[in-house]
């Protein structure tokens, strides 16, 4: 039997337990309300007094590599380093009071300067100037663009007042190799020149971001961290061979200096594919120091135009063979100076009596008068149409930033003199790529293959985007190509410069040109100033590679013969690089005169 004395303690226990459970239940209800039911509202309220935090997540700009995968342009990490002047001052005060065993700033600053390559006094001045302006200053720039090696050395000092933040930077490990092609980017990361600019859509990275909210104590508020990942740029693969490019750059640099020229270039095209294997030029830009050469930013090969001179006689000859029924042994009678019925005239570079020239002989002697007479065997309209089919005035298909096109005036603008001048490369302009495309078509069985400088872009996710190229186009009969190869081989066999361009064991074909340079101030042409060109392909019986050598205003030997030794060395290196086999047959010698 339960007595009154035993019931009272039990009742009190039950009541106390009920109260505890009620309070606990109230807490649970309130916690659910805060953490679940009205969680978003409470987070929003806290954000009104929270501090915004975050940082940029830098993506890495894609690399530019040559045809063998060697890096021509890549990205590295650099660091921007800052000092805390106030903390430096406090530590120095503690050292003076005997409260710290750290090294004084006077000593540490010398170590910092040695690492960063600055003067120790200049480093100390950074801190003293900051404190003089604001005694509470906690920020002063030590140096931007510090290398990873320098950053690690600074961190090894173990000082609490140096902080460095990373950012990607552009590096060109081979310096000037293909520098005029590769181009460069600005300090702000914007692509400014060359392939860096032309293919920025492939190379450019997309930065990400990390954002969060933090309390006044600096602690990140849970659940507020948000990250948008960065996307790296793609890899741009070129058709260029880096080693060949390096060799040819040294070669043309030496030649420009030796001939006292303003500039020069060597351009190499794979005939059957249209792939550009080298585009060497001088002066050459080092993208690591793009402002070192005043007035030189891009590529003269793609951005320069010139009157082609006698190289155009090859295009005229191909036209009259293909459309005018002529052949290598067709003849004209031409003297050193010819006056035509319409009042126009043509003058050869040397005086001679009337010769009965074959078409081959006209090309061998590079006779302006002779090719002018042959040009009459087709209409001006036909010649104009063929020049357009060759690609003159149309540019290349390379899509190079700043690329220029030649100037081929409309046919209705041709006067009597222009009609003849265009036959031997005056009264119009072209570019190295345009001329290369035209002669590659002559060598390639009459089929014009679009030139290319880029193989592909490989995106960060592995997607490969192949370079799109226009369709190949037949512009000459196959028989015309064969006859032109034979005639152009005879040019390199029978011309006065023949000994300097021969390569033992190989059959070489080609043409030269000495273009006059216009006088933009006084009109007409500059006297004694020329743009010289020598182009050729090998093997002549089965063309695989085309080489063009140019010199702008050479002062030692102003004719295109000046280009001969450099052409011979360049073509020799190309044939070695690609292991082209020597000839197994002898050339066919053609007569110069009928």
Coordinates of C-alpha atoms in Angstrom, one line a residue:
X1 CA 0.0 0.0 0.0
X2 CA 1.4 3.4 -1.1
X3 CA 1.4 5.9 1.7
X4 CA 1.1 9.7 1.4
X5 CA 4.8 10.0 2.3
X6 CA 5.9 7.8 -0.7
X7 CA 3.5 9.3 -3.2
X8 CA 4.7 12.9 -2.8
X9 CA 8.4 12.3 -3.9
X10 CA 7.2 10.3 -7.0
X11 CA 4.8 13.0 -8.0
X12 CA 7.5 15.7 -7.7
X13 CA 9.8 13.5 -9.9
X14 CA 7.2 13.0 -12.5
X15 CA 6.4 16.7 -12.6
X16 CA 10.1 17.7 -12.8
X17 CA 10.6 15.2 -15.6
X18 CA 7.6 16.6 -17.5
X19 CA 9.0 20.1 -17.1
X20 CA 12.4 19.0 -18.4
X21 CA 10.8 17.3 -21.3
X22 CA 8.6 20.3 -22.1
X23 CA 11.6 22.6 -22.0
X24 CA 13.7 20.2 -24.2
X25 CA 10.8 19.9 -26.6
X26 CA 10.6 23.7 -26.9
X27 CA 14.3 23.8 -27.6
X28 CA 14.0 21.1 -30.3
X29 CA 11.0 22.9 -31.9
X30 CA 13.0 26.2 -31.9
X31 CA 16.1 24.5 -33.3
X32 CA 14.1 22.9 -36.1
X33 CA 12.6 26.3 -36.8
X34 CA 16.0 28.0 -37.0
X35 CA 17.9 25.2 -38.8
X36 CA 15.2 23.9 -41.1
X37 CA 11.9 25.8 -41.4
X38 CA 13.3 29.4 -41.5
X39 CA 17.0 28.6 -42.2
X40 CA 17.2 30.7 -45.4
X41 CA 15.8 33.7 -43.6
X42 CA 18.2 33.4 -40.7
X43 CA 21.2 33.0 -43.1
X44 CA 20.0 36.1 -45.0
X45 CA 19.8 38.0 -41.7
X46 CA 23.4 37.0 -40.8
X47 CA 24.7 38.0 -44.2
X48 CA 23.7 41.6 -43.5
X49 CA 26.4 41.8 -40.9
X50 CA 28.8 39.2 -42.4
X51 CA 31.9 40.2 -44.4
X52 CA 32.2 39.2 -48.1
X53 CA 35.2 37.1 -49.0
X54 CA 36.6 35.4 -52.0
X55 CA 39.3 35.0 -54.6
X56 CA 39.9 34.6 -58.3
X57 CA 40.7 31.0 -59.4
X58 CA 43.0 31.6 -62.4
X59 CA 42.8 29.3 -65.4
X60 CA 45.9 28.5 -67.3
X61 CA 46.3 29.8 -70.8
X62 CA 46.9 27.0 -73.3
X63 CA 50.3 26.2 -74.9
X64 CA 51.5 26.7 -78.4
X65 CA 53.5 23.7 -79.7
X66 CA 55.3 22.9 -82.9
X67 CA 54.5 19.9 -85.1
X68 CA 56.6 17.6 -82.9
X69 CA 55.0 18.8 -79.6
X70 CA 57.8 21.1 -78.5
X71 CA 56.6 24.1 -76.6
X72 CA 56.9 27.5 -78.2
X73 CA 54.6 29.3 -75.7
X74 CA 53.4 28.1 -72.3
X75 CA 52.2 29.4 -68.9
X76 CA 54.0 29.5 -65.6
X77 CA 53.2 30.7 -62.1
X78 CA 54.4 34.1 -61.0
X79 CA 53.9 35.8 -57.6
X80 CA 53.0 39.3 -56.6
X81 CA 54.6 39.9 -53.2
X82 CA 53.7 42.5 -50.5
X83 CA 55.1 43.7 -47.2
X84 CA 53.3 44.6 -43.9
X85 CA 55.2 47.8 -42.9
X86 CA 53.3 48.1 -39.5
X87 CA 54.3 44.6 -38.5
X88 CA 57.9 45.2 -39.5
X89 CA 57.9 48.3 -37.3
X90 CA 56.4 46.4 -34.4
X91 CA 58.9 43.5 -34.6
X92 CA 61.8 46.0 -34.8
X93 CA 60.4 47.7 -31.6
X94 CA 60.2 44.4 -29.8
X95 CA 63.8 43.6 -30.9
X96 CA 65.0 46.9 -29.5
X97 CA 63.2 46.3 -26.2
X98 CA 64.7 42.8 -25.9
X99 CA 61.4 41.1 -26.3
X100 CA 62.1 39.3 -29.6
X101 CA 65.0 37.3 -31.0
X102 CA 63.9 37.8 -34.6
X103 CA 66.4 39.3 -37.1
X104 CA 65.9 43.1 -37.6
X105 CA 64.5 44.4 -40.8
X106 CA 67.8 46.0 -41.7
X107 CA 69.3 42.5 -42.0
X108 CA 66.3 40.8 -43.5
X109 CA 65.8 43.5 -46.2
X110 CA 69.3 42.7 -47.5
X111 CA 68.3 39.0 -47.9
X112 CA 65.0 40.0 -49.5
X113 CA 66.8 42.3 -52.0
X114 CA 69.3 39.6 -53.0
X115 CA 66.4 37.2 -53.7
X116 CA 64.3 39.6 -55.7
X117 CA 67.2 41.3 -57.5
X118 CA 66.5 44.7 -56.0
X119 CA 68.8 47.1 -54.2
X120 CA 68.6 46.7 -50.4
X121 CA 68.2 50.4 -49.8
X122 CA 65.3 50.5 -52.3
X123 CA 63.6 47.6 -50.4
X124 CA 64.0 49.5 -47.1
X125 CA 62.6 52.7 -48.7
X126 CA 59.4 50.8 -49.7
X127 CA 58.7 50.3 -46.0
X128 CA 59.8 53.7 -44.7
X129 CA 57.8 55.5 -47.4
X130 CA 54.7 53.5 -46.6
X131 CA 55.0 54.3 -42.8
X132 CA 55.7 57.9 -43.5
X133 CA 52.5 58.2 -45.4
X134 CA 50.5 56.1 -42.9
X135 CA 51.9 54.8 -39.6
X136 CA 49.2 52.1 -39.6
X137 CA 50.0 50.9 -43.1
X138 CA 49.8 47.1 -43.5
X139 CA 50.3 46.9 -47.3
X140 CA 53.2 47.9 -49.5
X141 CA 54.2 46.2 -52.8
X142 CA 57.5 44.5 -52.6
X143 CA 57.7 43.2 -56.2
X144 CA 55.3 41.8 -58.8
X145 CA 56.1 39.0 -61.2
X146 CA 58.4 37.1 -58.8
X147 CA 59.4 33.6 -60.1
X148 CA 58.5 30.4 -58.3
X149 CA 62.1 30.0 -57.3
X150 CA 62.2 33.5 -55.8
X151 CA 58.9 33.0 -54.1
X152 CA 60.2 29.8 -52.3
X153 CA 63.3 31.6 -51.2
X154 CA 61.3 34.4 -49.7
X155 CA 59.1 31.9 -47.9
X156 CA 62.2 30.2 -46.6
X157 CA 63.1 33.4 -44.7
X158 CA 60.2 32.6 -42.4
X159 CA 59.2 36.2 -41.9
X160 CA 55.5 36.9 -41.0
X161 CA 55.4 40.2 -42.9
X162 CA 55.9 38.9 -46.5
X163 CA 52.9 37.6 -48.4
X164 CA 52.8 36.5 -52.0
X165 CA 49.8 35.7 -54.3
X166 CA 50.1 33.5 -57.4
X167 CA 48.9 34.3 -60.9
X168 CA 49.6 32.7 -64.3
X169 CA 52.2 34.4 -66.6
X170 CA 53.3 33.7 -70.2
X171 CA 56.7 32.2 -71.0
X172 CA 58.4 31.5 -74.3
X173 CA 61.1 28.9 -73.5
X174 CA 62.9 29.2 -76.9
X175 CA 62.9 33.0 -76.9
X176 CA 62.9 34.3 -80.5
X177 CA 62.3 31.0 -82.2
X178 CA 59.2 31.6 -84.3
X179 CA 58.7 34.7 -82.2
X180 CA 57.3 36.8 -85.1
X181 CA 54.7 34.0 -85.6
X182 CA 53.8 33.2 -82.1
X183 CA 53.3 36.8 -81.0
X184 CA 52.8 37.9 -77.4
X185 CA 50.3 38.9 -74.8
X186 CA 50.2 42.1 -72.7
X187 CA 50.8 42.5 -69.0
X188 CA 47.0 42.4 -68.5
X189 CA 46.8 39.0 -70.2
X190 CA 45.2 40.3 -73.5
X191 CA 46.6 38.7 -76.7
X192 CA 48.2 41.4 -78.7
X193 CA 50.1 39.9 -81.7
X194 CA 50.6 36.8 -83.9
X195 CA 49.0 33.5 -83.2
X196 CA 48.4 34.4 -79.6
X197 CA 45.9 36.9 -81.0
X198 CA 44.7 35.0 -84.1
X199 CA 43.8 31.9 -82.0
X200 CA 43.0 33.5 -78.7
X201 CA 39.6 31.6 -78.7
X202 CA 41.6 28.4 -78.5
X203 CA 44.3 29.5 -76.0
X204 CA 42.3 31.8 -73.7
X205 CA 41.5 30.4 -70.2
X206 CA 38.3 31.2 -68.3
X207 CA 38.9 32.2 -64.7
X208 CA 36.8 30.8 -62.0
X209 CA 35.9 32.2 -58.6
X210 CA 35.7 31.2 -54.9
X211 CA 33.2 33.2 -52.8
X212 CA 32.1 32.9 -49.2
X213 CA 30.8 34.9 -46.2
X214 CA 32.8 35.3 -43.1
X215 CA 32.1 36.8 -39.7
X216 CA 33.9 39.7 -38.1
X217 CA 36.4 37.3 -36.6
X218 CA 37.4 36.2 -40.1
X219 CA 35.9 32.7 -39.7
X220 CA 34.1 31.5 -42.8
X221 CA 30.4 31.0 -42.2
X222 CA 29.4 27.3 -42.8
X223 CA 27.3 26.8 -45.9
X224 CA 28.3 30.0 -47.6
X225 CA 31.3 28.7 -49.7
X226 CA 30.6 28.8 -53.4
X227 CA 33.1 27.8 -56.1
X228 CA 33.0 28.2 -59.9
X229 CA 35.9 26.2 -61.3
X230 CA 38.4 27.7 -63.8
X231 CA 38.6 26.3 -67.3
X232 CA 42.1 26.1 -68.8
X233 CA 42.8 27.1 -72.4
X234 CA 43.5 24.7 -75.2
X235 CA 46.7 23.6 -76.8
X236 CA 47.4 25.0 -80.3
X237 CA 49.5 22.7 -82.5
X238 CA 51.4 24.3 -85.4
X239 CA 52.7 22.9 -88.6
X240 CA 56.1 24.5 -87.9
X241 CA 59.1 22.4 -87.2
X242 CA 60.9 24.1 -84.3
X243 CA 64.4 22.9 -85.1
X244 CA 64.2 23.8 -88.8
X245 CA 62.7 27.2 -87.8
X246 CA 65.7 27.9 -85.5
X247 CA 68.3 27.0 -88.2
X248 CA 66.6 29.1 -90.8
X249 CA 66.3 32.1 -88.5
X250 CA 70.1 32.0 -87.9
X251 CA 70.7 31.6 -91.6
X252 CA 68.5 34.6 -92.7
X253 CA 69.8 36.7 -89.8
X254 CA 73.4 36.2 -91.0
X255 CA 72.4 36.9 -94.6
X256 CA 70.6 40.1 -93.8
X257 CA 73.6 41.4 -91.9
X258 CA 76.0 40.2 -94.6
X259 CA 74.0 41.8 -97.5
X260 CA 73.3 44.9 -95.4
X261 CA 69.6 44.5 -96.0
X262 CA 66.7 46.0 -94.1
X263 CA 65.1 42.6 -93.5
X264 CA 64.8 39.1 -94.9
X265 CA 62.8 35.9 -94.7
X266 CA 62.8 32.2 -95.5
X267 CA 59.5 30.5 -96.1
X268 CA 59.1 26.7 -96.4
X269 CA 55.9 24.9 -97.6
X270 CA 55.2 21.2 -98.0
X271 CA 53.9 21.1 -101.6
X272 CA 51.4 18.3 -101.4
X273 CA 49.8 19.4 -98.1
X274 CA 50.2 23.1 -98.0
X275 CA 51.6 22.9 -94.5
X276 CA 54.0 25.7 -93.6
X277 CA 57.1 24.1 -92.1
X278 CA 59.1 27.2 -91.4
X279 CA 58.5 31.0 -91.6
X280 CA 61.8 32.5 -90.5
X281 CA 62.5 36.2 -90.7
X282 CA 64.9 38.9 -89.5
X283 CA 64.7 41.1 -87.5
X284 CA 63.2 38.6 -85.1
X285 CA 61.0 39.3 -82.0
X286 CA 61.7 37.7 -78.7
X287 CA 58.1 37.5 -77.2
X288 CA 59.7 37.5 -73.7
X289 CA 60.9 41.1 -74.5
X290 CA 58.4 42.2 -77.3
X291 CA 59.4 45.9 -77.1
X292 CA 63.1 45.4 -77.5
X293 CA 62.9 46.1 -81.3
X294 CA 61.4 49.4 -81.9
X295 CA 58.8 49.4 -84.7
X296 CA 58.8 45.5 -85.1
X297 CA 55.8 43.7 -83.6
X298 CA 54.4 41.2 -86.1
X299 CA 55.4 39.1 -89.0
X300 CA 56.7 40.8 -92.2
X301 CA 56.0 37.5 -94.1
X302 CA 52.3 37.8 -93.5
X303 CA 52.0 41.6 -93.1
X304 CA 54.3 42.8 -95.9
X305 CA 53.5 43.2 -99.6
X306 CA 55.9 43.8 -102.5
X307 CA 56.2 43.9 -106.3
X308 CA 57.2 40.3 -107.2
X309 CA 59.3 41.2 -110.3
X310 CA 60.4 38.3 -112.5
X311 CA 59.0 35.6 -110.3
X312 CA 55.7 36.5 -112.0
X313 CA 57.1 35.4 -115.4
X314 CA 56.5 31.9 -114.2
X315 CA 52.8 32.6 -113.7
X316 CA 52.5 34.3 -117.1
X317 CA 54.3 31.3 -118.7
X318 CA 52.0 28.8 -117.0
X319 CA 49.0 30.8 -118.3
X320 CA 50.1 30.9 -121.9
X321 CA 50.9 27.2 -121.8
X322 CA 47.6 26.3 -120.1
X323 CA 45.3 28.6 -122.1
X324 CA 47.3 29.8 -125.0
X325 CA 48.6 26.5 -126.6
X326 CA 52.3 27.4 -126.0
X327 CA 55.0 24.9 -124.9
X328 CA 58.6 25.1 -123.7
X329 CA 59.9 25.3 -127.3
X330 CA 57.4 28.0 -128.5
X331 CA 59.3 31.1 -129.8
X332 CA 59.2 34.9 -130.0
X333 CA 61.6 37.4 -131.4
X334 CA 62.6 39.9 -128.8
X335 CA 65.5 42.4 -128.4
X336 CA 66.7 44.2 -125.3
X337 CA 64.1 46.9 -125.8
X338 CA 60.7 46.5 -127.4
X339 CA 58.1 49.2 -128.3
X340 CA 54.6 47.9 -128.7
X341 CA 51.9 49.2 -131.0
X342 CA 49.9 50.7 -128.2
X343 CA 52.8 52.8 -127.1
X344 CA 53.9 50.6 -124.2
X345 CA 57.4 49.3 -123.9
X346 CA 59.5 46.6 -122.2
X347 CA 63.2 46.7 -121.4
X348 CA 65.5 43.8 -120.4
X349 CA 68.1 44.1 -117.6
X350 CA 70.8 43.7 -120.2
X351 CA 71.2 45.0 -123.8
X352 CA 71.0 42.4 -126.6
X353 CA 70.0 42.2 -130.2
X354 CA 66.9 40.4 -131.4
X355 CA 66.9 36.8 -130.2
X356 CA 64.6 34.1 -131.3
X357 CA 63.8 33.1 -127.7
X358 CA 62.0 29.9 -126.7
X359 CA 59.6 30.2 -123.7
X360 CA 62.2 28.3 -121.7
X361 CA 64.9 30.8 -122.8
X362 CA 62.7 33.8 -121.8
X363 CA 62.5 32.3 -118.3
X364 CA 66.2 31.4 -118.2
X365 CA 67.4 34.9 -119.2
X366 CA 64.4 36.5 -117.4
X367 CA 63.5 38.6 -120.4
X368 CA 60.9 41.3 -119.8
X369 CA 60.5 41.9 -123.5
X370 CA 60.2 38.2 -124.3
X371 CA 57.6 37.4 -121.7
X372 CA 55.7 40.5 -122.7
X373 CA 55.5 39.2 -126.3
X374 CA 54.4 35.8 -125.0
X375 CA 51.7 37.4 -122.9
X376 CA 50.0 38.7 -126.1
X377 CA 49.1 35.1 -127.0
X378 CA 46.2 35.2 -124.5
X379 CA 43.9 38.1 -123.7
X380 CA 44.4 40.4 -120.7
X381 CA 41.2 39.0 -119.3
X382 CA 42.6 35.4 -119.4
X383 CA 45.8 36.5 -117.7
X384 CA 43.8 38.4 -115.0
X385 CA 41.6 35.4 -114.4
X386 CA 44.6 33.1 -114.1
X387 CA 46.3 35.5 -111.6
X388 CA 43.2 35.4 -109.5
X389 CA 43.1 31.6 -109.7
X390 CA 46.7 31.5 -108.5
X391 CA 45.5 33.5 -105.5
X392 CA 47.2 36.8 -106.2
X393 CA 45.4 39.5 -104.2
X394 CA 43.4 37.0 -102.2
X395 CA 45.7 36.4 -99.2
X396 CA 46.3 32.9 -97.8
X397 CA 44.0 30.7 -95.7
X398 CA 46.2 30.9 -92.7
X399 CA 44.1 33.4 -90.7
X400 CA 47.1 35.2 -89.3
X401 CA 46.4 38.4 -87.4
X402 CA 47.2 41.4 -89.4
X403 CA 47.8 39.5 -92.6
X404 CA 47.8 41.6 -95.8
X405 CA 46.8 40.7 -99.3
X406 CA 48.4 41.6 -102.6
X407 CA 47.0 44.2 -104.9
X408 CA 45.8 43.1 -108.3
X409 CA 44.0 46.1 -109.9
X410 CA 40.7 45.3 -111.7
X411 CA 41.2 44.7 -115.4
X412 CA 39.3 47.9 -116.4
X413 CA 42.0 49.8 -114.6
X414 CA 44.8 48.4 -116.7
X415 CA 46.3 50.9 -119.1
X416 CA 48.5 50.0 -122.1
X417 CA 51.7 49.8 -120.0
X418 CA 50.1 47.9 -117.1
X419 CA 48.9 45.2 -119.5
X420 CA 52.5 44.4 -120.3
X421 CA 54.1 45.2 -116.9
X422 CA 51.9 42.7 -115.1
X423 CA 53.4 40.0 -117.3
X424 CA 56.8 40.5 -115.5
X425 CA 55.6 41.4 -112.0
X426 CA 55.2 45.2 -112.0
X427 CA 52.0 47.3 -111.5
X428 CA 50.8 44.8 -108.8
X429 CA 51.8 43.5 -105.5
X430 CA 51.7 40.2 -103.7
X431 CA 52.8 38.5 -100.4
X432 CA 55.2 35.7 -99.6
X433 CA 52.3 33.3 -98.8
X434 CA 50.4 34.2 -102.0
X435 CA 53.5 33.6 -104.1
X436 CA 54.2 30.4 -102.3
X437 CA 50.6 29.1 -102.9
X438 CA 50.9 30.0 -106.7
X439 CA 54.2 28.2 -107.2
X440 CA 53.2 25.2 -105.0
X441 CA 50.2 24.8 -107.4
X442 CA 52.6 24.8 -110.4
X443 CA 54.7 22.2 -108.7
X444 CA 51.8 20.1 -107.4
X445 CA 50.4 18.8 -110.7
X446 CA 48.4 22.0 -111.2
X447 CA 46.4 21.6 -108.0
X448 CA 46.3 24.5 -105.6
X449 CA 46.4 23.4 -102.0
X450 CA 45.4 26.0 -99.3
X451 CA 48.3 26.9 -97.0
X452 CA 48.0 26.1 -93.3
X453 CA 50.0 27.1 -90.2
X454 CA 47.8 25.3 -87.5
X455 CA 47.1 21.6 -87.2
X456 CA 44.6 21.6 -84.4
X457 CA 43.3 23.0 -81.1
X458 CA 43.0 20.5 -78.3
X459 CA 40.6 21.8 -75.6
X460 CA 41.2 21.2 -71.9
X461 CA 38.6 18.4 -71.9
X462 CA 40.5 16.6 -74.6
X463 CA 38.3 17.6 -77.5
X464 CA 40.4 18.0 -80.7
X465 CA 39.3 20.6 -83.2
X466 CA 41.0 20.2 -86.5
X467 CA 41.9 23.2 -88.6
X468 CA 39.3 23.7 -91.3
X469 CA 40.7 24.2 -94.8
X470 CA 39.1 25.1 -98.1
X471 CA 39.0 22.5 -100.8
X472 CA 41.9 21.8 -103.1
X473 CA 41.3 23.3 -106.6
X474 CA 42.8 22.3 -109.9
X475 CA 43.9 25.5 -111.7
X476 CA 46.3 24.1 -114.3
X477 CA 46.3 21.0 -116.5
X478 CA 48.6 18.2 -115.3
X479 CA 50.5 18.5 -118.5
X480 CA 51.0 22.2 -117.9
X481 CA 52.5 21.5 -114.5
X482 CA 54.9 19.0 -116.0
X483 CA 56.1 21.4 -118.7
X484 CA 56.5 24.2 -116.1
X485 CA 58.6 22.0 -113.8
X486 CA 60.9 21.2 -116.7
X487 CA 61.3 24.8 -117.7
X488 CA 61.8 26.0 -114.1
X489 CA 64.5 23.3 -113.6
X490 CA 66.3 24.6 -116.7
X491 CA 66.2 28.1 -115.1
X492 CA 68.3 26.7 -112.2
X493 CA 70.5 24.7 -114.6
X494 CA 71.3 27.4 -117.2
X495 CA 71.1 30.7 -115.5
X496 CA 74.3 32.6 -114.5
X497 CA 73.6 31.9 -110.8
X498 CA 73.2 28.2 -111.4
X499 CA 76.4 27.1 -109.7
X500 CA 75.5 28.7 -106.4
X501 CA 72.1 27.0 -106.1
X502 CA 72.9 23.4 -107.1
X503 CA 72.6 20.7 -104.4
X504 CA 74.7 17.6 -105.2
X505 CA 72.4 14.6 -105.9
X506 CA 69.2 16.6 -106.2
X507 CA 67.3 18.2 -109.1
X508 CA 66.1 21.8 -108.2
X509 CA 63.7 24.0 -110.1
X510 CA 62.8 27.7 -109.5
X511 CA 62.8 31.3 -110.4
X512 CA 64.1 34.6 -109.2
X513 CA 62.7 38.1 -109.0
X514 CA 64.1 41.6 -108.5
X515 CA 61.2 43.9 -107.7
X516 CA 61.5 47.7 -107.7
X517 CA 60.3 49.5 -104.6
X518 CA 57.9 52.4 -105.0
X519 CA 58.9 55.9 -103.9
X520 CA 55.9 56.9 -101.8
X521 CA 57.1 60.5 -101.4
X522 CA 58.1 61.5 -105.0
X523 CA 56.2 58.9 -107.0
X524 CA 57.7 56.3 -109.4
X525 CA 60.3 53.9 -108.1
X526 CA 63.3 54.3 -105.8
X527 CA 66.5 54.3 -107.8
X528 CA 68.8 51.3 -107.1
X529 CA 66.5 49.9 -104.3
X530 CA 65.0 46.4 -104.7
X531 CA 63.1 43.6 -103.1
X532 CA 64.8 40.4 -104.2
X533 CA 63.3 37.0 -104.2
X534 CA 64.5 33.5 -105.0
X535 CA 62.1 30.6 -104.9
X536 CA 62.5 27.0 -105.8
X537 CA 61.2 23.5 -105.2
X538 CA 62.7 20.0 -104.9
X539 CA 63.0 17.4 -106.1
X540 CA 62.1 18.9 -109.5
X541 CA 60.9 15.5 -110.8
X542 CA 58.6 14.9 -107.8
X543 CA 58.2 18.2 -105.9
X544 CA 57.9 17.9 -102.1
X545 CA 59.1 21.2 -100.6
X546 CA 59.0 24.8 -101.8
X547 CA 61.5 27.4 -100.4
X548 CA 61.3 31.1 -100.8
X549 CA 64.1 33.5 -99.7
X550 CA 63.6 37.3 -99.7
X551 CA 65.8 40.2 -99.0
X552 CA 64.4 43.7 -98.5
X553 CA 66.8 46.4 -99.9
X554 CA 70.1 44.5 -99.9
X555 CA 73.0 46.9 -100.5
X556 CA 75.6 44.3 -101.3
X557 CA 74.6 42.7 -104.6
X558 CA 71.2 44.2 -105.3
X559 CA 70.0 41.5 -107.7
X560 CA 68.2 38.3 -106.8
X561 CA 71.5 36.4 -107.2
X562 CA 72.3 37.7 -103.7
X563 CA 69.7 35.2 -102.4
X564 CA 71.4 32.2 -104.0
X565 CA 73.8 31.0 -101.3
X566 CA 71.1 31.3 -98.6
X567 CA 68.5 29.5 -100.8
X568 CA 71.0 26.6 -101.4
X569 CA 71.7 26.2 -97.7
X570 CA 68.0 26.5 -96.7
X571 CA 66.9 23.9 -99.3
X572 CA 69.7 21.6 -98.3
X573 CA 68.6 21.7 -94.6
X574 CA 65.0 21.1 -95.6
X575 CA 65.9 18.0 -97.6
X576 CA 68.0 16.7 -94.7
X577 CA 65.3 17.4 -92.1
X578 CA 62.6 15.5 -94.0
X579 CA 65.0 12.9 -95.4
X580 CA 64.1 13.4 -99.0
X581 CA 65.9 10.9 -101.3
X582 CA 68.3 12.1 -104.0
X583 CA 67.3 12.0 -107.7
X584 CA 67.5 8.7 -109.7
X585 CA 67.1 10.3 -113.1
X586 CA 68.8 13.1 -115.1
X587 CA 67.1 16.4 -116.0
X588 CA 66.0 17.2 -119.5
X589 CA 67.9 20.1 -121.0
X590 CA 65.8 22.5 -123.1
X591 CA 67.0 25.0 -125.8
X592 CA 67.0 28.7 -125.0
X593 CA 66.7 29.8 -128.6
X594 CA 64.6 28.5 -131.5

